[in-house]
Amino acid sequence: MIDQIKLINSALEAQQKAICPYSNYAVGASLLSDNHEIIIGFNIESKAYPTTLCAERVAIFSALSQGYTNFLAMAVVTEDGASPCGSCRQIIAEYAGDIPIIISNTNKDYKETTTFKLLPNPFI
Ligand code: THU
């Protein structure tokens, strides 16, 4: 059983730490590992704009670098409840598989979807 609100709260905390001086668009992500630990990520922007990394990929790369390899769910928080970008969908599909994705705004209005609904016929 996934506690969506707990995962959203972690993503909200992560969103507060976003480093986004160029867009001012803060994104927080939280990833639930199979042993029920939560790994967070936030967007980290670069002066060389395309070098920026999205919150979802920071969460996944951070988790992988810490030895987590299996994931149960991800939450993503933005001010307007936006969906993950295409590059993040690819990385989520590759490294987390078809998991529930909880997409929330900062008021915790959320919808739940899945990796493969966001990225049908993935290249994995
Ligand atoms: N961003 C994310 O963190 N995740 C997404 O899925 C889409 C976009 C970030 C990148 C950039 O720092 C800011 O949002 C504006 O595009």
Coordinates of C-alpha atoms and ligand atoms in Angstrom, one line a residue:
M1 CA 0.0 0.0 0.0
I2 CA 1.5 3.4 -1.0
D3 CA 1.0 6.4 1.2
Q4 CA 0.5 9.0 -1.5
I5 CA 0.3 12.0 1.0
K6 CA 3.6 10.9 2.7
L7 CA 5.3 10.7 -0.7
I8 CA 3.9 14.1 -1.7
N9 CA 5.0 15.6 1.6
S10 CA 8.6 14.5 0.9
A11 CA 8.4 15.9 -2.7
L12 CA 7.1 19.2 -1.2
E13 CA 10.1 19.3 1.1
A14 CA 12.4 18.6 -1.8
Q15 CA 10.7 21.3 -3.9
Q16 CA 11.6 23.9 -1.2
K17 CA 15.3 23.0 -1.8
A18 CA 15.2 23.4 -5.6
I19 CA 18.1 25.3 -7.1
C20 CA 16.3 27.1 -9.9
P21 CA 17.5 30.7 -10.2
Y22 CA 16.9 31.0 -13.9
S23 CA 13.4 29.6 -14.3
N24 CA 12.1 30.1 -10.7
Y25 CA 10.1 27.0 -11.3
A26 CA 10.8 24.6 -8.4
V27 CA 10.2 20.9 -8.8
G28 CA 10.4 18.3 -6.1
A29 CA 10.4 14.6 -6.6
S30 CA 10.4 11.7 -4.1
L31 CA 11.0 8.0 -4.9
L32 CA 9.8 5.1 -2.7
S33 CA 12.3 2.2 -2.6
D34 CA 11.2 -1.4 -2.2
N35 CA 12.4 -1.3 1.4
H36 CA 10.1 1.7 2.0
E37 CA 12.8 4.4 2.1
I38 CA 12.2 7.7 0.4
I39 CA 14.9 9.3 -1.8
I40 CA 14.3 12.9 -2.9
G41 CA 15.4 15.0 -5.8
F42 CA 14.9 18.6 -6.9
N43 CA 15.8 20.5 -10.1
I44 CA 19.3 21.8 -10.2
E45 CA 19.8 24.5 -12.8
S46 CA 23.0 25.5 -14.6
K47 CA 24.3 28.8 -15.9
A48 CA 24.7 26.7 -19.2
Y49 CA 20.9 26.2 -19.3
P50 CA 20.6 22.8 -21.1
T51 CA 22.9 21.3 -18.5
T52 CA 20.1 21.7 -15.9
L53 CA 18.9 18.4 -14.4
C54 CA 15.2 17.8 -13.6
A55 CA 14.0 16.8 -10.1
E56 CA 12.9 13.3 -11.2
R57 CA 16.3 12.4 -12.7
V58 CA 18.1 13.8 -9.7
A59 CA 16.0 11.6 -7.5
I60 CA 16.6 8.5 -9.6
F61 CA 20.3 9.1 -10.1
S62 CA 20.7 9.9 -6.4
A63 CA 18.9 6.7 -5.4
L64 CA 21.0 4.6 -7.8
S65 CA 24.2 6.1 -6.6
Q66 CA 23.2 5.2 -3.0
G67 CA 22.6 1.6 -4.0
Y68 CA 18.8 1.6 -4.3
T69 CA 17.7 -0.4 -7.4
N70 CA 14.0 -1.2 -7.0
F71 CA 11.3 1.3 -6.6
L72 CA 7.6 1.2 -5.8
A73 CA 6.4 4.7 -6.6
M74 CA 7.4 8.3 -7.4
A75 CA 5.7 11.6 -6.5
V76 CA 6.4 14.9 -8.4
V77 CA 5.3 18.3 -7.1
T78 CA 5.2 21.6 -8.9
E79 CA 3.2 24.7 -8.3
D80 CA 0.7 23.8 -11.1
G81 CA 0.8 20.0 -11.0
A82 CA 2.8 19.6 -14.2
S83 CA 3.7 16.2 -15.7
P84 CA 7.3 14.9 -16.0
C85 CA 9.2 15.8 -19.2
G86 CA 10.1 13.3 -21.8
S87 CA 13.7 12.8 -20.7
C88 CA 12.5 12.0 -17.2
R89 CA 9.9 9.6 -18.4
Q90 CA 12.6 7.7 -20.2
I91 CA 14.8 7.5 -17.1
I92 CA 11.9 6.5 -14.9
A93 CA 10.9 3.8 -17.4
E94 CA 14.5 2.5 -17.6
Y95 CA 15.4 2.5 -13.9
A96 CA 12.1 2.2 -12.1
G97 CA 9.8 0.4 -14.6
D98 CA 6.1 0.7 -14.6
I99 CA 5.4 2.2 -11.2
P100 CA 2.6 4.5 -10.0
I101 CA 3.5 8.2 -10.6
I102 CA 1.7 10.7 -8.3
I103 CA 1.6 14.2 -9.8
S104 CA 0.7 16.9 -7.4
N105 CA 0.5 20.7 -7.1
T106 CA 1.6 22.5 -4.0
N107 CA -1.9 22.3 -2.5
K108 CA -1.7 18.5 -2.7
D109 CA -4.3 18.2 -5.4
Y110 CA -2.9 15.1 -7.1
K111 CA -3.6 12.6 -9.8
E112 CA -2.1 9.1 -10.0
T113 CA -0.8 7.7 -13.3
T114 CA 1.8 5.2 -14.2
T115 CA 5.1 5.2 -16.0
F116 CA 3.8 3.4 -19.1
K117 CA 0.7 5.5 -19.3
L118 CA 3.1 8.5 -19.5
L119 CA 5.5 6.7 -21.9
P120 CA 3.7 4.0 -23.9
N121 CA 5.9 1.7 -25.9
P122 CA 9.1 2.7 -24.1
F123 CA 12.6 2.1 -25.4
I124 CA 13.9 -0.1 -22.6
Ligands
THU1 N1 11.8 20.4 -14.7 C1 11.9 19.3 -13.8 O1 12.5 19.4 -12.8 N2 11.1 18.2 -14.1 C2 10.4 18.1 -15.3 O2 9.9 17.0 -15.5 C3 10.3 19.3 -16.2 C4 11.1 20.5 -15.9 C5 12.6 21.6 -14.3 C6 13.8 21.9 -15.2 C7 14.0 23.4 -15.0 O3 14.8 23.6 -13.9 C8 12.6 23.9 -14.7 O4 11.8 22.8 -14.3 C9 11.9 24.6 -15.8 O5 11.9 23.9 -17.0

